Amino acid sequence: MLKEAIFHRPKNNFAYAYNETTLHIRLQTKKEDVEAVELIYGDPYIWEDGEWISLKKPMNKTGSDDLYDYWLAEVSPEYRRLRYGFALKSEEETIIYNEKGFYEEEPKDCGLYFCFPFLNKIDVFQAPTWVKDTVWYQIFPERFGNGNKENDPKGALPWGSTDPSTTNFFGGDFEGVIEHIDHLVELGITGIYFTPIFKAKSNHKYDTIDYMEIDPQFGTKETFKKLVEVCHENGIKIMLDAVFNHSGYFWEPFQDVLKNGEKSKYKDWFHIWDFPVVTKPKPNYDAFAFVSDMPKLNTEHPEVKDYLLEVGRYWVREFNIDGWRLDVANEVDHQFWRDFRNAVKAEKEDVYILGEIWHDSMPWLQGDQFDAVMNYPFTTATLDFLAKNKTKATEFANSISKVMHSYPINVNEVAFNLLGSHDTPRILTICEENKDKLKLLFLFQLSFVGAPCIYYGDEFSMTGDQDPGCRKCMVWEEEKQDLNMFAFVKKLIGLRKELPVFGNHGDIHFIEANDETNHVMYEKVSNSTGERILFVVNNSDKDLVVTLPDGVKGTVMRDLWNG
Amino acid sequence: MLKEAIFHRPKNNFAYAYNETTLHIRLQTKKEDVEAVELIYGDPYIWEDGEWISLKKPMNKTGSDDLYDYWLAEVSPEYRRLRYGFALKSEEETIIYNEKGFYEEEPKDCGLYFCFPFLNKIDVFQAPTWVKDTVWYQIFPERFGNGNKENDPKGALPWGSTDPSTTNFFGGDFEGVIEHIDHLVELGITGIYFTPIFKAKSNHKYDTIDYMEIDPQFGTKETFKKLVEVCHENGIKIMLDAVFNHSGYFWEPFQDVLKNGEKSKYKDWFHIWDFPVVTKPKPNYDAFAFVSDMPKLNTEHPEVKDYLLEVGRYWVREFNIDGWRLDVANEVDHQFWRDFRNAVKAEKEDVYILGEIWHDSMPWLQGDQFDAVMNYPFTTATLDFLAKNKTKATEFANSISKVMHSYPINVNEVAFNLLGSHDTPRILTICEENKDKLKLLFLFQLSFVGAPCIYYGDEFSMTGDQDPGCRKCMVWEEEKQDLNMFAFVKKLIGLRKELPVFGNHGDIHFIEANDETNHVMYEKVSNSTGERILFVVNNSDKDLVVTLPDGVKGTVMRDLWNG
């Protein structure tokens, strides 16, 4: 066996509490190198005649990527304490692997084994349970619907009259969302993620002027309250966008610093390198990227922190929102997010906290900070295969497996699985307007583990390049809507609701990934009911004949799609 | 190159903030497989013509264990943001390794690279600076000195008149410590770690009756205050033992639960499985191990938490202690320790927080919980080689390297490096009373990175088996003291003080580990002064001739030991 490839370390995706009574233990081994693995485990304080008393149970191979196989065992330790190691078997040998290294025989001292010291309830990663069954829908509020012309910003253009630019406005607002609530209900989505709605200057509103005010172009606090109520009545949750990494240029404290320099009482609310503050040619303060209009906030400063935590609490308390999406979340300090979690969850226990992180996010997903991150590794793997043809079936399956094994299973179940957003080209555009590909994308997204998010208009086959192109006005003229695509997405969402195993109540396994035909076959299996759904994704323009896997042949199957 | 052996993941011992401006990036590769590694790095927002702008710098090989080599580079990113990857070179090939995998050419999109999003000061692991220069001395207060016969517990035996048992008492107290302060000052130690001093029943006092009271056998709060003052006047810090995982049987809230059962207002302060509470044959509540006298505390309960946090604050605030050692720290929830850190550091910024954890402790050493853990992996590796002859020189060097690479360097610098304690046999006894071996142990411990801790009496060559044997009364009759050993330890501590590079202000590198002669050669090197100390540890009873390493030959050397 290749010892160098064998990896385990507790308290991350390799060993974690799945719930208040169950631990998940995972192991990495070289791909196709190990035949079987057993978990050796026991309570550290149960000994007999100077020997630690341990049990064994087989681990299941849950997947592979290009280099490694991954193994999993579930344990519910009676006294919530665990010491454990691994017995690895290949044709040639059996070796024992524990914290101290490799052994030929099982050591009898549990001090040498891995340690999960105690399953404390408060440390368990616990996202709100409703998220597991949510289908999100992202709305860029300036472009979804204009329900009230009176609050249109000056110079607003007629709806959809031209392409979006970085500066133009079309007057989208809350009443526009309320007006079109039937569309959302019919589609079947159960959560809306709004990009920022607070007072700001730009059309995207990421340059906050006032965190405590609604941007007047969207409506009043009253309208927003009504919107939340209407959505809740229709079983739709509401998530807002918290831009706490940086403020906008016109935020009062920053204006004060610009005006009063070192004398400003807000001078330590930012990271100013020297005074006077200059914005050109480059800002002499920390900013988002190097954008002088977006000065980075000093979230370590107690006043800034108090202010932003109150923002977090305020919109939950007063407007009963259900979630916060955190912009540029990984550039803000961990300590801030720990306190943010405590603050907003104290207001409403089942608020969902979603961080925008494009990279490996394990440090934020330990239970003390976020409930989820935007699952860009899923996005990339899926688009590379299905939309861009950059990868073949095997690489796709490997990448997806890698993502899934990078996080605990309870983290995967609430991941925010997006295919596109206001920050990326429209997925149909990435597909070079091949609608069959778009359908495969929706199929995979909506049958995958996690909480899928549909970017407004994708269900009508809208197109658009990298922003601002991807921020077109929503099409409301029926003749311009792709009703076929709408029906397709609606049907998938319906299946997800009707059959728990279609969505988050089934484990996913890849059965086949074939680079020649470029298809993948995967199944979703319910541990509780035994129900099984078989999916075949044919990512080519040729017809495909597949061989059903063992265990399926001879059983009664139902064609889910054609009834 | 063996790709399966290559490992990196940010925000742990592989990528961390060493201080407010410096990041350390480490890489693991298969042992002797890679010739050179370069770090590819840059700011994520600096691009030119659609390509990310990156720099390169060589990484240093900082050590090896049995399977892997480890590489390190230091970076101080101008804007505190970093994306990075690795260029690995062997004779046959050069490969690029980043977050998404392996490449033949450097990708030009920093989105594919590893991410250290922002170096936020508040997240930096920062232990009190004084700990780096502290030599600890552990006192088991019942057995160090009896300075006041009047507070002796009933039935206390004459000092040292018999062997210690699990139940006997000898009357050690605070006045005994004050009386012998000259001994500690002469030895040169600069911190005392006291095992518990709070009111309790046993002689070890781990079964707390009252967290807010001194055990009367040790003295009064006044005496304790005086002890702290005397120590501080002599440059000696004081660390107390916090037993927060469990209380003692006679702690009032537990007594109340025993008496009033379900009606007790303290019933949720513990983890009671069912009522009435029984202690025999096995407790029907969570306990430390299965010891019915040590009921586990429910540290998730707000009242318990408030109470214990106040205990933490109280002894810092009222008695000006300098550190807390946390008993059975890993079985208490992380959330409790985060709040504990905030509470006691608010009272006194440079309090040292030391957790008792015998296993891999990275999850507690991220900056939000502990400053250090008891470095048992160091203990095991050192004793196995120098005391027990269980391992040879190579395995010893590998094990020590593995320990060092399991944690960030700033964590290693404040690790609590013990060789023995009240919980283990005396080190001289483990050495089968070979005093030469004891000297080698002290030499290695006192020249190693971290904060060493001497168990009371080891400096006089005291012996004793597993507890209670290791808890003998301190020898104060000069004729029974090993003054030669005392002088040896004193000299080592003196060198550590005189030459910063001897202690924590030098990097350690193994130069040779020879299984035939069973010796190791290592050096300590100061990055700032260039000073270099060469150590040879001859772990055999034969004379040894060593070859000096390249770069030393021909330079002027000073014999540190013989002057």
PDB file of C-alpha atoms in Angstrom, chain B residues 272-366:
ATOM      1  CA  ILE B 272     -27.675  13.359  34.093  1.00  0.00           C
ATOM      2  CA  TRP B 273     -29.141  10.455  32.132  1.00  0.00           C
ATOM      3  CA  ASP B 274     -32.065   9.742  34.484  1.00  0.00           C
ATOM      4  CA  PHE B 275     -33.281  10.316  37.990  1.00  0.00           C
ATOM      5  CA  PRO B 276     -32.713   9.481  40.773  1.00  0.00           C
ATOM      6  CA  VAL B 277     -28.984   9.983  40.381  1.00  0.00           C
ATOM      7  CA  VAL B 278     -26.946   6.950  41.330  1.00  0.00           C
ATOM      8  CA  THR B 279     -23.189   6.670  41.645  1.00  0.00           C
ATOM      9  CA  LYS B 280     -22.957   2.881  41.918  1.00  0.00           C
ATOM     10  CA  PRO B 281     -22.240   0.443  40.411  1.00  0.00           C
ATOM     11  CA  LYS B 282     -21.711   2.949  37.607  1.00  0.00           C
ATOM     12  CA  PRO B 283     -22.741   6.604  37.592  1.00  0.00           C
ATOM     13  CA  ASN B 284     -25.895   7.365  35.583  1.00  0.00           C
ATOM     14  CA  TYR B 285     -24.418  10.655  34.418  1.00  0.00           C
ATOM     15  CA  ASP B 286     -21.489  11.747  32.272  1.00  0.00           C
ATOM     16  CA  ALA B 287     -18.292  11.778  34.267  1.00  0.00           C
ATOM     17  CA  PHE B 288     -14.602  12.135  33.674  1.00  0.00           C
ATOM     18  CA  ALA B 289     -13.884   8.640  32.363  1.00  0.00           C
ATOM     19  CA  PHE B 290     -16.321   6.643  34.522  1.00  0.00           C
ATOM     20  CA  VAL B 291     -15.274   8.181  37.827  1.00  0.00           C
ATOM     21  CA  SER B 292     -18.469   8.880  39.752  1.00  0.00           C
ATOM     22  CA  ASP B 293     -16.635  11.396  41.943  1.00  0.00           C
ATOM     23  CA  MET B 294     -15.977  13.606  38.925  1.00  0.00           C
ATOM     24  CA  PRO B 295     -19.317  14.490  37.293  1.00  0.00           C
ATOM     25  CA  LYS B 296     -18.878  16.168  33.936  1.00  0.00           C
ATOM     26  CA  LEU B 297     -20.065  19.769  33.848  1.00  0.00           C
ATOM     27  CA  ASN B 298     -22.543  20.964  31.247  1.00  0.00           C
ATOM     28  CA  THR B 299     -20.420  23.809  29.934  1.00  0.00           C
ATOM     29  CA  GLU B 300     -23.084  24.593  27.316  1.00  0.00           C
ATOM     30  CA  HIS B 301     -25.465  25.671  30.083  1.00  0.00           C
ATOM     31  CA  PRO B 302     -25.438  29.483  30.365  1.00  0.00           C
ATOM     32  CA  GLU B 303     -25.326  29.496  34.164  1.00  0.00           C
ATOM     33  CA  VAL B 304     -22.489  26.986  34.345  1.00  0.00           C
ATOM     34  CA  LYS B 305     -20.626  28.933  31.724  1.00  0.00           C
ATOM     35  CA  ASP B 306     -21.128  32.247  33.483  1.00  0.00           C
ATOM     36  CA  TYR B 307     -19.970  30.708  36.725  1.00  0.00           C
ATOM     37  CA  LEU B 308     -16.829  29.143  35.285  1.00  0.00           C
ATOM     38  CA  LEU B 309     -15.924  32.209  33.241  1.00  0.00           C
ATOM     39  CA  GLU B 310     -16.149  34.235  36.425  1.00  0.00           C
ATOM     40  CA  VAL B 311     -13.828  31.727  38.106  1.00  0.00           C
ATOM     41  CA  GLY B 312     -11.424  32.311  35.229  1.00  0.00           C
ATOM     42  CA  ARG B 313     -11.627  36.071  35.618  1.00  0.00           C
ATOM     43  CA  TYR B 314     -11.655  36.132  39.415  1.00  0.00           C
ATOM     44  CA  TRP B 315      -8.230  34.607  40.045  1.00  0.00           C
ATOM     45  CA  VAL B 316      -6.685  36.762  37.365  1.00  0.00           C
ATOM     46  CA  ARG B 317      -8.345  39.931  38.590  1.00  0.00           C
ATOM     47  CA  GLU B 318      -7.953  39.455  42.339  1.00  0.00           C
ATOM     48  CA  PHE B 319      -4.672  37.566  42.534  1.00  0.00           C
ATOM     49  CA  ASN B 320      -2.922  38.653  39.372  1.00  0.00           C
ATOM     50  CA  ILE B 321      -2.104  35.150  38.200  1.00  0.00           C
ATOM     51  CA  ASP B 322      -0.441  34.835  34.802  1.00  0.00           C
ATOM     52  CA  GLY B 323      -1.830  31.688  33.300  1.00  0.00           C
ATOM     53  CA  TRP B 324      -4.457  28.982  33.334  1.00  0.00           C
ATOM     54  CA  ARG B 325      -3.734  25.350  32.600  1.00  0.00           C
ATOM     55  CA  LEU B 326      -6.965  23.680  31.501  1.00  0.00           C
ATOM     56  CA  ASP B 327      -7.524  20.140  32.667  1.00  0.00           C
ATOM     57  CA  VAL B 328      -9.030  17.597  30.191  1.00  0.00           C
ATOM     58  CA  ALA B 329      -9.404  20.555  27.872  1.00  0.00           C
ATOM     59  CA  ASN B 330     -10.414  18.681  24.744  1.00  0.00           C
ATOM     60  CA  GLU B 331     -13.548  17.167  26.252  1.00  0.00           C
ATOM     61  CA  VAL B 332     -15.009  20.621  26.906  1.00  0.00           C
ATOM     62  CA  ASP B 333     -16.745  22.355  23.996  1.00  0.00           C
ATOM     63  CA  HIS B 334     -14.855  24.724  21.701  1.00  0.00           C
ATOM     64  CA  GLN B 335     -17.435  27.447  22.175  1.00  0.00           C
ATOM     65  CA  PHE B 336     -16.731  27.481  25.901  1.00  0.00           C
ATOM     66  CA  TRP B 337     -12.998  27.918  25.327  1.00  0.00           C
ATOM     67  CA  ARG B 338     -13.553  30.738  22.842  1.00  0.00           C
ATOM     68  CA  ASP B 339     -15.579  32.591  25.430  1.00  0.00           C
ATOM     69  CA  PHE B 340     -13.087  31.689  28.138  1.00  0.00           C
ATOM     70  CA  ARG B 341     -10.280  33.221  26.102  1.00  0.00           C
ATOM     71  CA  ASN B 342     -12.217  36.428  25.578  1.00  0.00           C
ATOM     72  CA  ALA B 343     -13.152  36.600  29.252  1.00  0.00           C
ATOM     73  CA  VAL B 344      -9.724  36.138  30.811  1.00  0.00           C
ATOM     74  CA  LYS B 345      -7.813  38.114  28.176  1.00  0.00           C
ATOM     75  CA  ALA B 346     -10.197  41.030  28.764  1.00  0.00           C
ATOM     76  CA  GLU B 347      -9.098  40.900  32.408  1.00  0.00           C
ATOM     77  CA  LYS B 348      -5.390  40.721  31.609  1.00  0.00           C
ATOM     78  CA  GLU B 349      -4.191  40.736  28.050  1.00  0.00           C
ATOM     79  CA  ASP B 350      -1.123  38.543  28.433  1.00  0.00           C
ATOM     80  CA  VAL B 351      -2.568  35.654  30.400  1.00  0.00           C
ATOM     81  CA  TYR B 352      -1.292  32.341  29.055  1.00  0.00           C
ATOM     82  CA  ILE B 353      -3.891  29.668  28.270  1.00  0.00           C
ATOM     83  CA  LEU B 354      -2.583  26.130  28.195  1.00  0.00           C
ATOM     84  CA  GLY B 355      -4.772  23.159  27.348  1.00  0.00           C
ATOM     85  CA  GLU B 356      -4.195  19.622  28.471  1.00  0.00           C
ATOM     86  CA  ILE B 357      -4.480  17.687  25.229  1.00  0.00           C
ATOM     87  CA  TRP B 358      -2.517  14.540  24.557  1.00  0.00           C
ATOM     88  CA  HIS B 359      -3.445  14.241  20.872  1.00  0.00           C
ATOM     89  CA  ASP B 360      -3.122  16.351  17.733  1.00  0.00           C
ATOM     90  CA  SER B 361      -4.353  19.767  18.870  1.00  0.00           C
ATOM     91  CA  MET B 362      -4.504  21.963  15.778  1.00  0.00           C
ATOM     92  CA  PRO B 363      -8.265  22.669  16.205  1.00  0.00           C
ATOM     93  CA  TRP B 364      -7.580  24.408  19.533  1.00  0.00           C
ATOM     94  CA  LEU B 365      -4.544  26.360  18.354  1.00  0.00           C
ATOM     95  CA  GLN B 366      -6.021  28.594  15.671  1.00  0.00           C
TER      96      GLN B 366
END
